[in-house]
Coordinates of C-alpha atoms in Angstrom, one line a residue:
M458 CA 0.0 0.0 0.0
E459 CA 1.4 3.4 -1.0
N460 CA 2.0 6.2 1.4
E461 CA 0.2 9.5 0.9
I462 CA 1.1 13.0 2.2
F463 CA -1.4 15.3 3.9
V464 CA -0.7 18.8 5.2
G465 CA -2.8 20.6 7.9
I466 CA -2.5 23.8 9.9
N467 CA -1.8 21.7 12.9
M468 CA -1.5 18.0 13.8
K469 CA -5.2 17.5 14.4
D470 CA -6.1 19.0 11.1
A471 CA -3.5 16.9 9.2
V472 CA -4.7 13.6 10.8
R473 CA -8.3 14.5 10.1
K474 CA -7.5 15.0 6.4
A475 CA -5.6 11.7 6.3
R476 CA -8.4 9.7 7.9
A477 CA -11.1 11.4 5.7
N478 CA -9.2 10.1 2.6
L479 CA -7.9 6.8 3.9
G480 CA -10.4 5.8 6.5
E481 CA -10.5 6.0 10.3
T482 CA -8.0 3.2 10.7
A483 CA -5.4 5.0 8.6
L484 CA -1.8 4.5 9.9
I485 CA 0.4 7.6 10.5
V486 CA 3.8 6.6 9.3
S487 CA 5.6 9.8 10.1
E488 CA 5.1 13.5 10.8
R489 CA 7.1 16.7 10.5
V490 CA 6.7 20.5 10.8
V491 CA 6.7 22.3 7.4
D492 CA 6.4 26.0 6.5
N493 CA 2.7 26.0 6.2
G494 CA 1.8 23.7 9.0
I495 CA 2.2 20.0 9.8
E496 CA 2.8 17.3 7.2
V497 CA 1.9 13.6 7.9
V498 CA 2.7 10.6 5.8
A499 CA -0.1 8.0 6.1
R500 CA -1.4 4.8 4.5
K501 CA -4.4 2.6 4.7
D502 CA -4.3 0.0 7.5
S503 CA -3.4 -3.5 6.2
V504 CA -2.1 -6.5 8.1
E505 CA 0.1 -7.2 5.1
N506 CA 2.0 -4.0 5.5
S507 CA 5.1 -3.9 7.6
P508 CA 7.9 -1.3 8.2
V509 CA 10.1 -3.2 5.8
E510 CA 7.6 -3.0 2.9
T511 CA 7.4 0.8 3.3
G512 CA 11.1 1.2 2.7
I513 CA 11.4 3.0 6.0
E514 CA 13.9 1.5 8.5
E515 CA 12.5 1.1 12.1
N516 CA 15.4 3.2 13.6
S517 CA 14.7 6.0 11.1
V518 CA 11.0 6.1 12.0
D519 CA 11.8 6.1 15.7
S520 CA 14.2 9.0 15.2
E521 CA 11.7 11.0 13.2
K522 CA 9.0 10.4 15.9
S523 CA 11.4 11.4 18.7
F524 CA 12.2 14.6 16.8
F525 CA 8.6 15.3 16.0
A526 CA 7.6 14.7 19.7
E527 CA 9.8 17.6 20.6
D528 CA 8.1 19.8 18.0
I529 CA 4.7 18.7 19.3
Q530 CA 5.7 19.8 22.8
K531 CA 6.8 23.2 21.4
I532 CA 3.5 23.6 19.5
S533 CA 1.5 22.6 22.6
R534 CA 3.4 25.2 24.7
I535 CA 2.8 27.9 22.1
S536 CA -0.9 27.1 22.0
D537 CA -1.0 27.4 25.8
V538 CA 0.8 30.8 25.5
L539 CA -1.6 32.1 22.9
R540 CA -4.7 30.9 24.9
W541 CA -3.4 32.5 28.1
H542 CA -3.1 35.8 26.1
R543 CA -6.7 35.4 25.1
V544 CA -6.0 35.0 21.4
P545 CA -9.1 33.8 19.6
D546 CA -9.2 30.1 18.9
T547 CA -9.1 30.6 15.1
L548 CA -5.8 32.5 15.4
V549 CA -4.4 30.0 17.9
D550 CA -4.5 27.4 15.2
V551 CA -2.8 29.8 12.8
F552 CA 0.0 30.9 15.1
S553 CA 0.7 27.6 16.9
S554 CA 4.0 26.4 15.5
A555 CA 7.4 25.0 16.7
N556 CA 9.0 28.0 14.8
F557 CA 6.9 30.7 16.5
E558 CA 8.8 33.6 15.2
A559 CA 8.6 32.5 11.6
V560 CA 4.9 31.9 11.7
I561 CA 4.4 35.4 13.3
A562 CA 6.5 36.9 10.5
R563 CA 4.3 35.1 7.9
N564 CA 1.0 36.3 9.3
I565 CA 1.7 39.7 10.6
Q566 CA 3.2 42.7 8.8
F567 CA 5.9 44.8 10.4
G568 CA 7.0 48.2 9.3
S569 CA 8.5 51.5 10.5
F570 CA 7.9 55.2 10.2
S571 CA 9.7 57.3 7.6
F572 CA 9.9 61.0 8.3
S573 CA 12.1 61.9 5.3
Q574 CA 11.3 64.9 3.2
A575 CA 8.1 64.9 1.1
K576 CA 6.5 62.2 3.2
R577 CA 2.9 62.5 4.1
P578 CA 1.9 63.8 7.6
L579 CA 1.3 61.1 10.2
A580 CA -2.1 61.3 12.1
L581 CA -2.4 59.2 15.2
V582 CA -6.0 58.0 15.6
G583 CA -7.8 55.8 18.2
T584 CA -10.4 55.5 20.9
A585 CA -10.5 57.5 24.1
G586 CA -7.5 56.9 26.4
A587 CA -5.6 54.9 23.7
G588 CA -2.4 56.9 24.2
K589 CA -2.4 59.1 21.1
S590 CA -1.1 62.3 22.7
L591 CA 1.7 60.4 24.6
S592 CA 2.7 58.7 21.3
V593 CA 2.8 62.0 19.5
A594 CA 5.0 63.4 22.4
K595 CA 7.4 60.4 22.1
L596 CA 7.7 60.7 18.3
S597 CA 8.2 64.5 18.6
S598 CA 11.1 63.9 21.0
R599 CA 12.7 61.4 18.7
L600 CA 12.5 63.8 15.7
V601 CA 13.9 66.8 17.7
L602 CA 16.8 64.7 19.0
S603 CA 17.5 63.6 15.4
G604 CA 17.6 67.2 14.2
N605 CA 14.3 67.0 12.3
P606 CA 11.8 69.0 14.4
P607 CA 8.2 68.3 13.4
L608 CA 5.1 70.5 13.0
V609 CA 2.8 69.3 15.8
I610 CA -1.0 69.7 15.4
T611 CA -3.8 68.6 17.7
T612 CA -7.5 68.4 16.7
D613 CA -8.5 67.1 20.2
R614 CA -10.7 70.0 21.3
E615 CA -12.7 67.8 23.7
R616 CA -10.0 67.1 26.3
A617 CA -8.3 70.3 27.7
G618 CA -6.1 68.3 30.0
G619 CA -4.8 66.2 27.1
I620 CA -4.0 69.4 25.1
D621 CA -2.2 70.9 28.1
Q622 CA -0.1 67.8 28.6
L623 CA 1.0 67.7 25.0
A624 CA 1.5 71.5 25.0
T625 CA 3.8 71.2 28.0
H626 CA 5.9 68.6 26.3
T627 CA 6.2 70.5 23.0
R628 CA 7.1 73.6 24.9
R629 CA 10.0 71.7 26.5
L630 CA 11.1 70.7 23.0
G631 CA 10.9 74.3 21.7
L632 CA 8.0 73.4 19.4
P633 CA 4.7 75.3 19.0
L634 CA 1.5 73.2 19.4
I635 CA -1.1 74.2 16.9
V636 CA -4.8 73.6 17.9
A637 CA -7.1 73.0 14.9
N638 CA -10.8 73.0 15.9
D639 CA -12.4 72.6 12.5
K640 CA -11.6 72.0 8.8
K641 CA -10.6 75.6 8.2
T642 CA -8.2 75.9 11.1
L643 CA -6.8 72.5 10.2
Q644 CA -6.0 73.7 6.7
Q645 CA -4.4 76.8 8.1
A646 CA -2.3 74.7 10.4
M647 CA -1.1 72.5 7.5
A648 CA -0.1 75.7 5.6
Q649 CA 2.5 76.4 8.3
R650 CA 4.5 73.4 7.2
R651 CA 8.0 74.4 6.0
N652 CA 10.4 72.6 3.7
N653 CA 8.4 69.4 3.8
Q654 CA 9.1 69.0 7.6
P655 CA 7.5 66.0 9.4
V656 CA 4.0 66.6 10.6
L657 CA 2.5 64.8 13.6
I658 CA -1.3 65.1 14.2
D659 CA -2.9 64.2 17.5
T660 CA -6.6 63.6 16.9
A661 CA -9.7 63.6 18.9
P662 CA -10.9 60.3 20.3
V663 CA -13.1 58.3 18.0
D664 CA -16.2 56.4 19.2
P665 CA -16.1 53.3 16.9
Y666 CA -19.8 52.8 17.3
D667 CA -20.8 56.3 16.3
E668 CA -22.2 56.2 12.8
N669 CA -20.3 59.4 11.9
A670 CA -16.9 58.1 13.1
L671 CA -15.9 56.8 9.7
A672 CA -16.8 60.0 7.9
I673 CA -14.8 62.0 10.5
L674 CA -11.7 60.0 9.9
M675 CA -12.0 60.1 6.1
E676 CA -12.4 63.9 6.2
L677 CA -9.2 64.1 8.4
E678 CA -7.3 62.1 5.8
L679 CA -8.7 64.1 2.9
V680 CA -7.9 67.5 4.4
T681 CA -4.4 66.7 5.7
R682 CA -3.5 64.0 3.1
S683 CA -2.1 62.2 6.1
E684 CA -1.3 58.5 6.8
L685 CA -3.6 57.2 9.5
C686 CA -1.9 55.2 12.3
V687 CA -4.1 53.5 14.9
V688 CA -2.9 53.6 18.5
M689 CA -4.2 50.4 20.0
P690 CA -3.9 49.9 23.7
A691 CA -3.0 46.4 24.9
G692 CA -5.2 44.5 27.4
Y693 CA -8.6 45.0 25.8
D694 CA -11.1 42.4 24.7
S695 CA -10.0 40.7 21.4
E696 CA -13.4 40.7 19.7
E697 CA -14.0 44.4 20.5
T698 CA -10.5 45.2 19.2
A699 CA -11.3 43.4 16.0
D700 CA -14.3 45.6 15.5
V701 CA -12.3 48.7 16.2
A702 CA -9.5 47.6 13.9
E703 CA -12.0 47.0 11.1
L704 CA -13.5 50.5 11.5
F705 CA -10.0 52.2 11.2
W706 CA -9.1 49.9 8.3
N707 CA -12.2 51.0 6.5
A708 CA -11.3 54.6 7.1
G709 CA -7.9 54.1 5.5
A710 CA -5.6 53.3 8.4
R711 CA -2.9 50.8 7.6
M712 CA -0.5 51.1 10.5
M713 CA -0.7 50.5 14.2
I714 CA 1.2 51.5 17.4
A715 CA 0.7 49.1 20.2
S716 CA 0.5 51.1 23.4
R717 CA 0.7 50.2 27.1
L718 CA 2.5 46.9 26.6
D719 CA 4.5 47.6 29.7
Q720 CA 1.3 48.0 31.8
V721 CA -0.6 44.8 31.0
R722 CA 0.0 41.0 31.0
R723 CA -2.1 39.8 28.1
L724 CA -1.6 40.9 24.5
G725 CA -4.2 38.8 22.7
N726 CA -6.0 41.9 21.3
I727 CA -2.8 43.2 19.8
I728 CA -2.3 40.0 17.9
T729 CA -6.0 40.2 16.8
A730 CA -5.6 43.8 15.5
A731 CA -2.4 43.0 13.6
A732 CA -4.1 39.9 12.1
C733 CA -6.8 42.2 10.7
G734 CA -4.2 43.6 8.4
L735 CA -2.8 46.6 10.3
V736 CA 1.0 46.9 10.0
M737 CA 2.6 46.8 13.4
T738 CA 5.2 49.5 13.8
E739 CA 6.2 50.3 17.3
Y740 CA 5.1 49.5 20.9
G741 CA 5.0 51.5 24.1
V742 CA 7.6 50.4 26.7
S743 CA 7.2 53.2 29.2
D744 CA 5.5 56.6 29.8
N745 CA 8.9 58.3 29.2
C746 CA 8.7 60.6 26.3
H747 CA 12.4 60.0 25.5
G748 CA 12.7 56.4 24.2
G749 CA 9.2 55.3 25.3
L750 CA 8.5 53.7 21.9
E751 CA 10.5 50.8 20.4
K752 CA 10.3 49.2 17.0
M753 CA 8.3 45.9 17.0
T754 CA 9.6 42.9 15.1
A755 CA 8.4 39.2 14.8
K756 CA 11.2 38.2 17.1
K757 CA 10.4 40.8 19.7
L758 CA 6.6 40.0 19.6
A759 CA 7.3 36.2 20.0
S760 CA 9.6 36.9 23.0
L761 CA 7.1 39.3 24.6
L762 CA 4.2 36.7 24.4
I763 CA 6.3 34.0 25.9
E764 CA 8.0 36.1 28.6
K765 CA 4.8 37.6 29.9
L766 CA 3.4 34.1 30.6
E767 CA 6.6 32.9 32.1
D768 CA 6.7 36.0 34.4
Y769 CA 3.1 35.3 35.5
E770 CA 3.9 31.6 36.2
K771 CA 7.0 32.5 38.1
N772 CA 5.3 35.1 40.3
R773 CA 1.9 33.6 41.0

């Protein structure tokens, strides 16, 4: 009886496919991790078949099974990590892999900000309390320290405290903070840009369930011709985050800053938002305006997910 190959997103899926084609008594000859999941070699059960007839030496099969057992343990551990972080079950199957970093890199996009001349303004958008103003302050500090001071604008006329906090920081940096309350003043603010300098826009909070939210964001993008970047706070419900991510995606946002990663244990909603298509750029490591943001990579995200669970297990 000839061997057949079946590939699934995980071991359970691969075995299910094998038995659907070969019957419930199908024999699994060998298994291994491949780029797109788990590959199993299987054949129909028959008393006439033996390891010699398959052309596979017994020692070789034992070695393969021993190697694969280690991978199964790794996959099981990663599944536990993801479930602890409250990652939705559908995504747990996608991201559970012995090579965790590689599967993250395949399924999540990572990028970085470019503030070179002639680049579009960057508008940070998000829900109330997401950390937009603090992220603008952090990016402003970075640009000033690099010798490329930005034009800083806020459209957040609802929160006087938030404006005062950002104004205090820009004043320390020697930057004016321009408050734009409507479309006209926003256009006037944009006219103050000189020599294609970087532009950072702190925006008013968006209620994702307000029927006018999408129109407000699209008008902001149209008036300023800016790139929209969502500031997504960690620790929120994953399903709610998926809804919010979809709203901002529909409004034209394509990038994401993950905020407050230093303040929460579980990061499942951040994985969910990134899986919706938002490019993960940077993440908040502290409230310090100087160096409080760091570039996110697949390696760093994999490490954070594992380390947070290990810290919890060690300290509970």
